[in-house]
mmCIF file of C-alpha atoms and ligand atoms in Angstrom:
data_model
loop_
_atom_site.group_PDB
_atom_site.id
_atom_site.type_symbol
_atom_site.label_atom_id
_atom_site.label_comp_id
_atom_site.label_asym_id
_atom_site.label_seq_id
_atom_site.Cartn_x
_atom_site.Cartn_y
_atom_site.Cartn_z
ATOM 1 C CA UNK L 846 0.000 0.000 0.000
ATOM 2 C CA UNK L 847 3.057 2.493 0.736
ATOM 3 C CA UNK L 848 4.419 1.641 -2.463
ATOM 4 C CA UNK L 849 1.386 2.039 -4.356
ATOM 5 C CA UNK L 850 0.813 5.591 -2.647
ATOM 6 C CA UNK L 851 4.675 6.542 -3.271
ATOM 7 C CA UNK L 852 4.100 6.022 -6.849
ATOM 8 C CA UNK L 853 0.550 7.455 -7.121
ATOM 9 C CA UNK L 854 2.134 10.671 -5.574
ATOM 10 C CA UNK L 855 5.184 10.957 -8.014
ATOM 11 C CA UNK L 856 3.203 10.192 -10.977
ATOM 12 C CA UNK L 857 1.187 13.479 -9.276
ATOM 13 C CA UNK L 858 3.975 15.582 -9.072
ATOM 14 C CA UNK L 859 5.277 14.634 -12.243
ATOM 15 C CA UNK L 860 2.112 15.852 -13.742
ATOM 16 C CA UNK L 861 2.575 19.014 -12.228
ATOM 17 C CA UNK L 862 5.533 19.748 -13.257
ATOM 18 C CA UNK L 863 8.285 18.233 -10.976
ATOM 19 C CA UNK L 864 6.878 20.476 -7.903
ATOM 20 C CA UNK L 865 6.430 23.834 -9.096
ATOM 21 C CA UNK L 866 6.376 26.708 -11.981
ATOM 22 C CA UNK L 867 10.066 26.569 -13.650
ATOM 23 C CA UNK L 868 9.688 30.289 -14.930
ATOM 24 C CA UNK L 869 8.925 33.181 -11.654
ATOM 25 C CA UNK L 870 7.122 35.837 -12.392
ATOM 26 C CA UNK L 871 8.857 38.675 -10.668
ATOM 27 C CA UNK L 872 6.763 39.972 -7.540
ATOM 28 C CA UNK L 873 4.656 43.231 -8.530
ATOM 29 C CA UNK L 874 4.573 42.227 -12.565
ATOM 30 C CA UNK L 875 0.827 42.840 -13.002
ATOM 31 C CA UNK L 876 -0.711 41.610 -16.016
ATOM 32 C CA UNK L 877 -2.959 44.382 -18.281
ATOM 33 C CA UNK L 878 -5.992 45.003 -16.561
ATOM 34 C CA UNK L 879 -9.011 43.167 -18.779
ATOM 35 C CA UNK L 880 -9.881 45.308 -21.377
ATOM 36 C CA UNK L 881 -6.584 47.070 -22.011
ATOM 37 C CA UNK L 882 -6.682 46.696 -24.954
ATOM 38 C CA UNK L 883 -9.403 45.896 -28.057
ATOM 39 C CA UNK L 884 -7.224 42.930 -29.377
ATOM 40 C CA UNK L 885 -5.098 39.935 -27.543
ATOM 41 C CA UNK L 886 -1.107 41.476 -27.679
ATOM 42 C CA UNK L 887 0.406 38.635 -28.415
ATOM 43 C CA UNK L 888 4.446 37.884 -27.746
ATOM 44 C CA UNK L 889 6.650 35.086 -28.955
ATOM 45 C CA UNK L 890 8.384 33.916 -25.497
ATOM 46 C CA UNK L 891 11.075 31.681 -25.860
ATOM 47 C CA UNK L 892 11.848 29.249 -22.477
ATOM 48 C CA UNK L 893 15.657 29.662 -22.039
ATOM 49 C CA UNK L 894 15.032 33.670 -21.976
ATOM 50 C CA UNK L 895 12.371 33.571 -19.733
ATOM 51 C CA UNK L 896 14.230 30.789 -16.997
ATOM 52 C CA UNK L 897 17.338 33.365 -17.276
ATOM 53 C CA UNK L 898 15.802 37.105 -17.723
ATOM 54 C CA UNK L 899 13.849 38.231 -14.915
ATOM 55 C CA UNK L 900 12.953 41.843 -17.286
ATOM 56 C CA UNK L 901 12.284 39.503 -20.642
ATOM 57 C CA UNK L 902 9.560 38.192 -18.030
ATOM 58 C CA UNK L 903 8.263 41.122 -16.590
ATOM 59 C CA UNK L 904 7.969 42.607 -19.861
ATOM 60 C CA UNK L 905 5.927 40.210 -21.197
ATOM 61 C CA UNK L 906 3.566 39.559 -18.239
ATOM 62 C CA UNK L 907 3.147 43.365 -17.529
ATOM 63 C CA UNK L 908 2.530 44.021 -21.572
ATOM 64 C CA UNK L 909 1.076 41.301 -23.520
ATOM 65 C CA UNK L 910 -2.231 39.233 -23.282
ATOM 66 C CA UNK L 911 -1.200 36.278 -25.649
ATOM 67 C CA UNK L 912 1.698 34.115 -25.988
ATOM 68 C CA UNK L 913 2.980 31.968 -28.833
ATOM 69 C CA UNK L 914 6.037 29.448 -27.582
ATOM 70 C CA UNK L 915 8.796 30.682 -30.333
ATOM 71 C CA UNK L 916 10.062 27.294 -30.658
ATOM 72 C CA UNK L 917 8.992 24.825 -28.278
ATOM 73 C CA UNK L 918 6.223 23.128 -29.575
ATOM 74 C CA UNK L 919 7.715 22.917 -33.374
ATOM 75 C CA UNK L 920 8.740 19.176 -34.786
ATOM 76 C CA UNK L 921 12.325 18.873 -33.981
ATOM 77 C CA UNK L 922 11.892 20.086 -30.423
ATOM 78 C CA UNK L 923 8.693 18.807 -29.000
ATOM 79 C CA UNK L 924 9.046 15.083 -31.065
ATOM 80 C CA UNK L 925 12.398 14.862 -31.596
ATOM 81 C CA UNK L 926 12.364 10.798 -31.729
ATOM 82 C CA UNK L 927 10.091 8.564 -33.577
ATOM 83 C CA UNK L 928 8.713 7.675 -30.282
ATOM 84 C CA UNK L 929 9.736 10.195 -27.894
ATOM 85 C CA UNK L 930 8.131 13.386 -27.326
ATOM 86 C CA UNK L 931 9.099 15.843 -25.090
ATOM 87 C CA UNK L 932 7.148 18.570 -23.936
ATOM 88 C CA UNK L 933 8.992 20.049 -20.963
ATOM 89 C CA UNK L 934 9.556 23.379 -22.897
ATOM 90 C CA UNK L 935 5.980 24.310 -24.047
ATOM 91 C CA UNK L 936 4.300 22.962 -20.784
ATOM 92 C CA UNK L 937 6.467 25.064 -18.610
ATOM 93 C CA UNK L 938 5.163 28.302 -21.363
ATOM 94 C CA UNK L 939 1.653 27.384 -20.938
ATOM 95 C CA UNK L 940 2.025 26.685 -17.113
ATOM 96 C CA UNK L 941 3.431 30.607 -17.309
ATOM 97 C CA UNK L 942 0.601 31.797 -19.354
ATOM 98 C CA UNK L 943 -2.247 30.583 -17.264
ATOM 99 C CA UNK L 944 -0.614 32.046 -14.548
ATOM 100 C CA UNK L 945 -0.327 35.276 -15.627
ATOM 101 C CA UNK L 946 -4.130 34.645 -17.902
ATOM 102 C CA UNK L 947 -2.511 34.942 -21.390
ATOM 103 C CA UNK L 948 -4.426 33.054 -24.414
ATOM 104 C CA UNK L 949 -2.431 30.688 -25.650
ATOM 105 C CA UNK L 950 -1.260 30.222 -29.762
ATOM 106 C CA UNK L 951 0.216 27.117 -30.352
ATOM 107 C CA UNK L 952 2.982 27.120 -33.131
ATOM 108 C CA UNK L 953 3.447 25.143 -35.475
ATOM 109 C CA UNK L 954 2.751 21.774 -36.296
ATOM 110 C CA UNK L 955 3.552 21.131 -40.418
ATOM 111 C CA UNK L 956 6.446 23.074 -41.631
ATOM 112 C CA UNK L 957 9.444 22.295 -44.089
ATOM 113 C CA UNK L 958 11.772 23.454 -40.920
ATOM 114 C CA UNK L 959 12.706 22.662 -37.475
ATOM 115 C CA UNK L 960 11.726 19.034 -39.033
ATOM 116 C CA UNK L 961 14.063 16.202 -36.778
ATOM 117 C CA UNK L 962 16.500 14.412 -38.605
ATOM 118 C CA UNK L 963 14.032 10.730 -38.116
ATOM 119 C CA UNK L 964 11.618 12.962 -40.406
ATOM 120 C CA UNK L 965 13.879 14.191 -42.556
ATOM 121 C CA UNK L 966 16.472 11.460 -43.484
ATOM 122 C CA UNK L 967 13.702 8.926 -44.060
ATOM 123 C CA UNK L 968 12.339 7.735 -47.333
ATOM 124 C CA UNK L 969 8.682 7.659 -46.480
ATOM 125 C CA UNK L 970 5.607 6.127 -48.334
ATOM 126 C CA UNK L 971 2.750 8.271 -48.379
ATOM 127 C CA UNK L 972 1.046 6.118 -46.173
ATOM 128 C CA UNK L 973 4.025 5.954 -43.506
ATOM 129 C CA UNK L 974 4.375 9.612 -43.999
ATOM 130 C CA UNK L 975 0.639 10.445 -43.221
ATOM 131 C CA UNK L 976 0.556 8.110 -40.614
ATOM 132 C CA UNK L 977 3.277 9.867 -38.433
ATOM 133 C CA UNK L 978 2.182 13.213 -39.284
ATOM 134 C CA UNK L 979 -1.356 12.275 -37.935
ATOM 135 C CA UNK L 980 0.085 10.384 -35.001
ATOM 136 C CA UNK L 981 2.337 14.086 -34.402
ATOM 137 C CA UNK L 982 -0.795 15.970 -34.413
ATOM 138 C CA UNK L 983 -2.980 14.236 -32.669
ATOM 139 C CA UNK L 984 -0.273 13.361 -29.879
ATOM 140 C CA UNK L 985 1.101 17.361 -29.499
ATOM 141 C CA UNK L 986 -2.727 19.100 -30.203
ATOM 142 C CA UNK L 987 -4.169 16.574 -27.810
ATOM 143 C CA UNK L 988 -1.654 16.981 -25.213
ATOM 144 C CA UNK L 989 -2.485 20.756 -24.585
ATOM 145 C CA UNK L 990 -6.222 19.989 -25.729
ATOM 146 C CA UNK L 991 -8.386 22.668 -23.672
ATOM 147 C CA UNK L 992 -5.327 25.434 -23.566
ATOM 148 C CA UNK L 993 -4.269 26.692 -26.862
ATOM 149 C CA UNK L 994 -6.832 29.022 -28.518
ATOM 150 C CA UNK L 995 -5.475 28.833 -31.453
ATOM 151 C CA UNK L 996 -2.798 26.719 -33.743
ATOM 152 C CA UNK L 997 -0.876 27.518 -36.747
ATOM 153 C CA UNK L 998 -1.508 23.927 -38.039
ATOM 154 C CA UNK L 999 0.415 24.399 -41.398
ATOM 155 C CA UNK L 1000 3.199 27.134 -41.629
ATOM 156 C CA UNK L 1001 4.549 28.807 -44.809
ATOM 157 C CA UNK L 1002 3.194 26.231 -47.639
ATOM 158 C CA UNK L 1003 4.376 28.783 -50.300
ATOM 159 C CA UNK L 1004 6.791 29.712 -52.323
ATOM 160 C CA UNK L 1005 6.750 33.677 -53.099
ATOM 161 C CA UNK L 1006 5.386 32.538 -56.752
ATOM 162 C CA UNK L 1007 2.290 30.928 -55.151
ATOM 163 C CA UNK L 1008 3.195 27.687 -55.731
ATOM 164 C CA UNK L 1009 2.946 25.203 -52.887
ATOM 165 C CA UNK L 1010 6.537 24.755 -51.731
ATOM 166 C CA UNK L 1011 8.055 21.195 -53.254
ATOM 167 C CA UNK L 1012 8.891 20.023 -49.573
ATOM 168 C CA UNK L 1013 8.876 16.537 -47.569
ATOM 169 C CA UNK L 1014 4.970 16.602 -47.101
ATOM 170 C CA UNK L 1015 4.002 18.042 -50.743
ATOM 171 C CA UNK L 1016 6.682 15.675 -52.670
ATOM 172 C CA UNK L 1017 4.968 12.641 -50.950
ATOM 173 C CA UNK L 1018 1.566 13.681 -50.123
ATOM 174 C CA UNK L 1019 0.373 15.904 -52.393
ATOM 175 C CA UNK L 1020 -1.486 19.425 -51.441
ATOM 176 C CA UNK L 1021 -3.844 16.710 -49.343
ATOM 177 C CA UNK L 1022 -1.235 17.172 -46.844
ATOM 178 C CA UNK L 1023 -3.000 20.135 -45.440
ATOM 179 C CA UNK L 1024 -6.557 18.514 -45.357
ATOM 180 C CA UNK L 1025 -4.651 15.919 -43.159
ATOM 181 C CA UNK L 1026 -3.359 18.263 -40.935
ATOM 182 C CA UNK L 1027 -6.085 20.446 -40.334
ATOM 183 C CA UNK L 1028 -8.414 17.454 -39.915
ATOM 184 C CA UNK L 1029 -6.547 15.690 -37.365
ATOM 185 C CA UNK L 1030 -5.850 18.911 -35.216
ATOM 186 C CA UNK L 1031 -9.578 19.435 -35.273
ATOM 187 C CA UNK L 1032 -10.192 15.950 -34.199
ATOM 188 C CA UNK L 1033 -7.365 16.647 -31.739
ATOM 189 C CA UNK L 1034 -9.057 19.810 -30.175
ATOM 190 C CA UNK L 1035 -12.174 20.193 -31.295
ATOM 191 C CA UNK L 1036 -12.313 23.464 -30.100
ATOM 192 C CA UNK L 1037 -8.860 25.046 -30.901
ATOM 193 C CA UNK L 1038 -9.636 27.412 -33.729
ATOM 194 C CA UNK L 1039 -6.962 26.163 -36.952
ATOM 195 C CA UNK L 1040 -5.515 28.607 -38.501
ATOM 196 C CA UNK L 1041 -2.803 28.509 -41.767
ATOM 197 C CA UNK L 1042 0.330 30.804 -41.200
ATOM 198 C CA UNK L 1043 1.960 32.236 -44.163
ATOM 199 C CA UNK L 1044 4.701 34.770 -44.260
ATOM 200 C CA UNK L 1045 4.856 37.775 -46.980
ATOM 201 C CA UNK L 1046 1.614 37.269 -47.911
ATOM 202 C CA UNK L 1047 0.315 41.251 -46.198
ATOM 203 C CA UNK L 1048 0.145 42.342 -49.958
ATOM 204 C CA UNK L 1049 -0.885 41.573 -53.261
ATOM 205 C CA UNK L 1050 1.037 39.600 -55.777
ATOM 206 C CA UNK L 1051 0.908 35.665 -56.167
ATOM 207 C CA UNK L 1052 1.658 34.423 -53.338
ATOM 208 C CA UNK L 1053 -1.573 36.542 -51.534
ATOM 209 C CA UNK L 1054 -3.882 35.054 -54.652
ATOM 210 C CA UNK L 1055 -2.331 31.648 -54.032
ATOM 211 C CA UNK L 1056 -3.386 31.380 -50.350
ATOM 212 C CA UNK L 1057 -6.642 33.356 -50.614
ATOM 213 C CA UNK L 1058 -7.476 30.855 -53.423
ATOM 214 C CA UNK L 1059 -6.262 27.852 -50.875
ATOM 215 C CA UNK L 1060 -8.393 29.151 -48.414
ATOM 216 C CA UNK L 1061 -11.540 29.450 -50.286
ATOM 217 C CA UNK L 1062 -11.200 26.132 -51.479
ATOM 218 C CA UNK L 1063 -10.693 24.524 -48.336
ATOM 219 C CA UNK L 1064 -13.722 26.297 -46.842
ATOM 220 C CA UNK L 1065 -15.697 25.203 -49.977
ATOM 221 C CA UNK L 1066 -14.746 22.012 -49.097
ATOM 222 C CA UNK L 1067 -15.733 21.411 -45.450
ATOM 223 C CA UNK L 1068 -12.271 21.648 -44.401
ATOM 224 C CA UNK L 1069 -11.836 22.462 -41.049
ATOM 225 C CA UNK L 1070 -9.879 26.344 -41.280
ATOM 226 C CA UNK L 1071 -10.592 28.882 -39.456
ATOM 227 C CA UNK L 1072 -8.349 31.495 -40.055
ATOM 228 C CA UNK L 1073 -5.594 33.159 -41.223
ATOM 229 C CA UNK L 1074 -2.227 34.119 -39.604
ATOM 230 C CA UNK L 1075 -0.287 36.791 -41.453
ATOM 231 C CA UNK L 1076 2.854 36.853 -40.069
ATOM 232 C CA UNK L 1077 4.300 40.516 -40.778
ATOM 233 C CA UNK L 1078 8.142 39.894 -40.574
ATOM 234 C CA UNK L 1079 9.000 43.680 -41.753
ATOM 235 C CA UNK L 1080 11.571 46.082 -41.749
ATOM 236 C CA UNK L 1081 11.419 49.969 -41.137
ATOM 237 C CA UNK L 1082 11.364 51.288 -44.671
ATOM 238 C CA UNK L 1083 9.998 47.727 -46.545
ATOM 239 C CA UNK L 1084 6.171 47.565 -44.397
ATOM 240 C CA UNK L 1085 3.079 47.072 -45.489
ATOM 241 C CA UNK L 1086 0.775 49.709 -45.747
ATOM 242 C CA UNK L 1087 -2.140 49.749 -43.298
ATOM 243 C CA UNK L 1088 -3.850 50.049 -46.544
ATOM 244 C CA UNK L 1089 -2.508 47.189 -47.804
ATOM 245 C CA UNK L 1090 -2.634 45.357 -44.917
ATOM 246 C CA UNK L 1091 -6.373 46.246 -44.431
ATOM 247 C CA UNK L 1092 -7.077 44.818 -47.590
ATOM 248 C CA UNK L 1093 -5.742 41.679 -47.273
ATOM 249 C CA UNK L 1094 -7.371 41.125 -44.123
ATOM 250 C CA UNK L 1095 -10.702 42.321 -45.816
ATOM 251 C CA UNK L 1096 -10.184 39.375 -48.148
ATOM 252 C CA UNK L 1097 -9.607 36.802 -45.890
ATOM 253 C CA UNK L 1098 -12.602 37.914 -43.648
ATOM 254 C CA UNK L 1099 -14.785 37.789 -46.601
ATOM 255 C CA UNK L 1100 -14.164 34.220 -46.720
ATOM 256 C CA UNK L 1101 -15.296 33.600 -43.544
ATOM 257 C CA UNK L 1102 -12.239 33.392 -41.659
ATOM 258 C CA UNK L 1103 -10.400 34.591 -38.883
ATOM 259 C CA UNK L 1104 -6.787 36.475 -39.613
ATOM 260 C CA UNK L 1105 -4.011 37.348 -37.294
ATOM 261 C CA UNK L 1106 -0.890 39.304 -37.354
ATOM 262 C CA UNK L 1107 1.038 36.321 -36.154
ATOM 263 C CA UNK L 1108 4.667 36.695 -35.910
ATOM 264 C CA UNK L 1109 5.628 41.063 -36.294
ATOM 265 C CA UNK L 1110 8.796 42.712 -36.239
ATOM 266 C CA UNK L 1111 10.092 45.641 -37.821
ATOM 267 C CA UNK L 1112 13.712 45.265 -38.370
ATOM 268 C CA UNK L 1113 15.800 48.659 -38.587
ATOM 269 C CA UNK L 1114 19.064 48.245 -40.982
ATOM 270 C CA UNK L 1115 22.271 47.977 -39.918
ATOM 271 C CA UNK L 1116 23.859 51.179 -40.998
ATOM 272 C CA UNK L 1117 20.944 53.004 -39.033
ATOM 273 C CA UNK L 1118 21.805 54.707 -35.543
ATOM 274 C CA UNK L 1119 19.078 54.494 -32.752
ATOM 275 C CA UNK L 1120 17.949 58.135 -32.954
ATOM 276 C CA UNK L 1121 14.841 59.212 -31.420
ATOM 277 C CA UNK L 1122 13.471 60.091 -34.826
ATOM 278 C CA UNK L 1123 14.368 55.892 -35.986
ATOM 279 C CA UNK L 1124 12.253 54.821 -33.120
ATOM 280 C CA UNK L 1125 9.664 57.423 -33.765
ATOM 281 C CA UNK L 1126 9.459 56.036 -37.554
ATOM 282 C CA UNK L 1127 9.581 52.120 -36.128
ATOM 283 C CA UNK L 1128 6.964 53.593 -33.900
ATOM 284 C CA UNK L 1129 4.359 54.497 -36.786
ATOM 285 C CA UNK L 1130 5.424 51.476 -38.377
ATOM 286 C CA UNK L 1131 4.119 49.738 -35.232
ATOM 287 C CA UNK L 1132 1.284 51.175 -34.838
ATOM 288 C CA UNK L 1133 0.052 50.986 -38.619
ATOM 289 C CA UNK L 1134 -0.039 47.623 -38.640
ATOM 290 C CA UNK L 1135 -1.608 47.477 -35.329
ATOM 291 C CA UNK L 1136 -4.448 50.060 -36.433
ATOM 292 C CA UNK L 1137 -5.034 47.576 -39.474
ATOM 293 C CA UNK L 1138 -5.846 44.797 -37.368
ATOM 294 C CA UNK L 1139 -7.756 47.153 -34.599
ATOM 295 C CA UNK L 1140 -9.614 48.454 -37.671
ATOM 296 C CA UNK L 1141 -10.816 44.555 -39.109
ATOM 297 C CA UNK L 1142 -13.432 42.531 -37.021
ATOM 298 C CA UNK L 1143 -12.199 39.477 -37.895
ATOM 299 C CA UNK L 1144 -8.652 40.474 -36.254
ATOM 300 C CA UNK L 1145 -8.195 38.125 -33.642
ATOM 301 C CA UNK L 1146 -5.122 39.593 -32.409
ATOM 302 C CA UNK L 1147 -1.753 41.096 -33.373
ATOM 303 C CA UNK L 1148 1.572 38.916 -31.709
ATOM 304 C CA UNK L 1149 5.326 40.419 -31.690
ATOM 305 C CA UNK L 1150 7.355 37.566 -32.689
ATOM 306 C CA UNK L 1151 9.540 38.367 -28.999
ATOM 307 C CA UNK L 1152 9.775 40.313 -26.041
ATOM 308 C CA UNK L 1153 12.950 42.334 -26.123
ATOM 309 C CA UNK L 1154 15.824 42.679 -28.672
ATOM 310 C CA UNK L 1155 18.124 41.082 -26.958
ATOM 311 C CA UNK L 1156 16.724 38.111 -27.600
ATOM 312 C CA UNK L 1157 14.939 38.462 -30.959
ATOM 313 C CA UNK L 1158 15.649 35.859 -33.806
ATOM 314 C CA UNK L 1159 16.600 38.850 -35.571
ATOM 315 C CA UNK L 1160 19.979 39.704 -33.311
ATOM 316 C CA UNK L 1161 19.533 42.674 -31.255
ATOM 317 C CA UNK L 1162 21.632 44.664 -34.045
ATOM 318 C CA UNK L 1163 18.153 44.429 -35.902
ATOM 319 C CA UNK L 1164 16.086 46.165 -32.856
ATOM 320 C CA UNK L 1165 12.829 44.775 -34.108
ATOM 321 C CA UNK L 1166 10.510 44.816 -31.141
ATOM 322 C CA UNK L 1167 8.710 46.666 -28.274
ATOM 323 C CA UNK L 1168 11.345 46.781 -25.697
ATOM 324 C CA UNK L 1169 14.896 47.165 -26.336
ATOM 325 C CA UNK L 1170 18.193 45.016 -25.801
ATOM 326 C CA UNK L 1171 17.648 46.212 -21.970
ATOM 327 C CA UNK L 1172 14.056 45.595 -21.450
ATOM 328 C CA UNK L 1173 13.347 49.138 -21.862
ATOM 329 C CA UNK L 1174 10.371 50.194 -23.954
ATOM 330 C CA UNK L 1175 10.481 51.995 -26.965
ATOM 331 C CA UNK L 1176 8.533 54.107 -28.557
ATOM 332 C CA UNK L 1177 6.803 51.702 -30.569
ATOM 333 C CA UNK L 1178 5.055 49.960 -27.482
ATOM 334 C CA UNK L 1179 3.762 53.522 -26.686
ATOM 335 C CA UNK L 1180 1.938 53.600 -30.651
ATOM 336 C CA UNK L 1181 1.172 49.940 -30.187
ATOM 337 C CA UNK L 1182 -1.384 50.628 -27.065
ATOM 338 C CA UNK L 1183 -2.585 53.081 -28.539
ATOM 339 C CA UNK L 1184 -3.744 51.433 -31.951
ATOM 340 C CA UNK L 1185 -4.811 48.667 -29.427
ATOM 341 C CA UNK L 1186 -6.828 50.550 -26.866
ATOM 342 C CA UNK L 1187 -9.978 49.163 -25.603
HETATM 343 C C1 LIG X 783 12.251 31.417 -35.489
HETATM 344 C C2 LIG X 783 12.616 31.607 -34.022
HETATM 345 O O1 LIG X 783 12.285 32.924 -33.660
HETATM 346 C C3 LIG X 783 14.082 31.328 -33.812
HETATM 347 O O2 LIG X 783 14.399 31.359 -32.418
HETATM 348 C C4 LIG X 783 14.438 29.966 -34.403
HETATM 349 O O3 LIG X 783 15.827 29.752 -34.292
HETATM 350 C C5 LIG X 783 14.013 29.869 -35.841
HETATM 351 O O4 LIG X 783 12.624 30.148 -35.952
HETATM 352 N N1 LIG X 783 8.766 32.178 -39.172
HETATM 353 C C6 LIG X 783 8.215 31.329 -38.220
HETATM 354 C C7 LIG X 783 8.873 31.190 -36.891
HETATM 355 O O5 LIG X 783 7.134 30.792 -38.437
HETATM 356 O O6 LIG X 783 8.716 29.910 -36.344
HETATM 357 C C8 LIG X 783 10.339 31.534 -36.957
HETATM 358 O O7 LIG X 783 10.854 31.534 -35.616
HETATM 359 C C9 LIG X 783 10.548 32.873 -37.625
HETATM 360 C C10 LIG X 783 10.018 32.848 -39.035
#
């Protein structure tokens, strides 16, 4: 009987965790009051900067209503054996955001990158191949079934001339690929809301018409999609309009669907000093693209792909995001809650 309690009470612990939250939330970081702002603010939050950067976290938890694990939950991390999953990293990001009440995005499950080398290095049938991307699904989107709002079930199928990109899962699958995914996720997590995420899509040209067109077919066709995630990698002088931007999320709202600014950052060149007038133009860049989505019902949210720049993907020579290198803000945060409002 003592053994049999022993066990039941470290299988107990071990499902919460190993004892406790792995990433503190520094005392007095107060989360947005509800209705900050009209829009989840969404940040990327990666786990080794938030275990080692007390002001990464305090940022975040103090600024942003959503959070999208940067990396943890993609293929090479989160399955990185045929048979072994590991899902440490994300749980200990989700265990942070419903402490703090952030939604949840879960990123990504089907994507030519991040892929582990069992995925890659294998000659699959299309039968072996679809089995084991079903099995992925089903085993990652049922794991956190209940806590992510939202998943970027497929991520960048295109190439920038439309064309679906000739990777692993189109080579042997075919376009069904998608259907696959976004069926099993919905089977998954019936309730998670499945979104496609493409990059440089914001504006016309082919590869917008190719994934509109994708889009209305699979909604024509019962598939389950429900929206789309425009991810909005930019630069200072190289963003979209909020025109633009507008537009394109007209479209996709006009088929029905959902659309989120998924994954923004506004890289500032090289050459360029940090004057006050720089971050006043990264600023309106900001807060264009914000106003777009604040300006589109269908908008579910807008998500900086990272806190600070000293940890963006970028390098912090690229000073892409809210706060800077030293968890300061910038003026862009400033233009950001204001687009945002509630
Ligand atoms: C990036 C992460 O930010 C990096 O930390 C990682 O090394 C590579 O991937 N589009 C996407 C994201 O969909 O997953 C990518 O994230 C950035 C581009």
């Amino acid at each position: 009987m003592q053994a049999r309690l022993t066990v039941l009470a470290v299988a107990a612990l071990g499902l919460a965790g190993c004892g406790g939250p792995t990433i503190s939330v520094p005392s007095g970081a107060q989360p947005p009051p509800p209705g900050t702002y009209s829009r989840p603010l969404g940040m990327a939050v990666q786990e080794p900067a938030a275990e080692e950067d007390e002001g990464y976290v305090r940022d975040f938890v103090t600024t942003a209503t959503s959070l999208t694990p940067e990396n943890e939950l993609k293929w090479a991390i989160v399955h990185p054996e045929p048979s072994r999953y590991d899902f440490g990293p994300a749980d200990d990001l989700v265990d942070l955001a419903q402490r703090t009440g952030k939604r949840v995005r879960g990123h990504t499950l089907v994507w030519d990158q991040e892929l582990p080398a069992w995925v890659t290095n294998r000659t699959w049938t299309p039968d072996a191949l679809r089995a084991a991307l079903v099995e992925h699904i089903k085993t990652v989107v049922g794991h956190l079934r209940g806590k992510v709002a939202s998943w970027d079930v497929v991520n960048e199928p295109f190439s920038d001339d439309g064309n679906l990109k000739p990777d692993l899962f189109l080579r042997v699958l075919g376009p069904s690929y998608i259907e696959t995914a976004l069926r099993a996720a919905r089977a998954a997590d019936p309730d998670a809301k499945l979104f496609i995420n493409e990059l440089a899509a914001e504006r016309p040209g082919p590869k917008r018409a190719a994934l509109l067109g994708l889009a209305a077919q699979l909604r024509g066709g019962g598939v389950p999609l429900d929206g789309i995630g425009l991810q909005d990698h930019t630069t200072l002088d190289g963003a979209p309009s909020q025109a633009d931007l507008e537009d394109t999320m007209n479209r996709i709202a006009g088929l029905g669907l959902d659309v989120e600014l998924s994954e923004v950052d506004v890289a500032i060149p090289l050459a360029t000093a940090t004057t006050p007038a720089v971050l006043d133009q990264q600023a309106q860049v900001y807060g264009a693209q914000a106003s777009a989505c604040a300006a589109v019902a269908r908008c579910t949210g807008m998500t900086v792909w990272g806190v600070d720049d000293r940890w963006s993907w970028l390098g912090a020579v690229k000073r892409p995001l809210l706060f800077d290198a030293a968890a300061q803000q910038k003026p862009a945060l400033a233009a950001v809650r204001t687009a945002l409002r509630g």
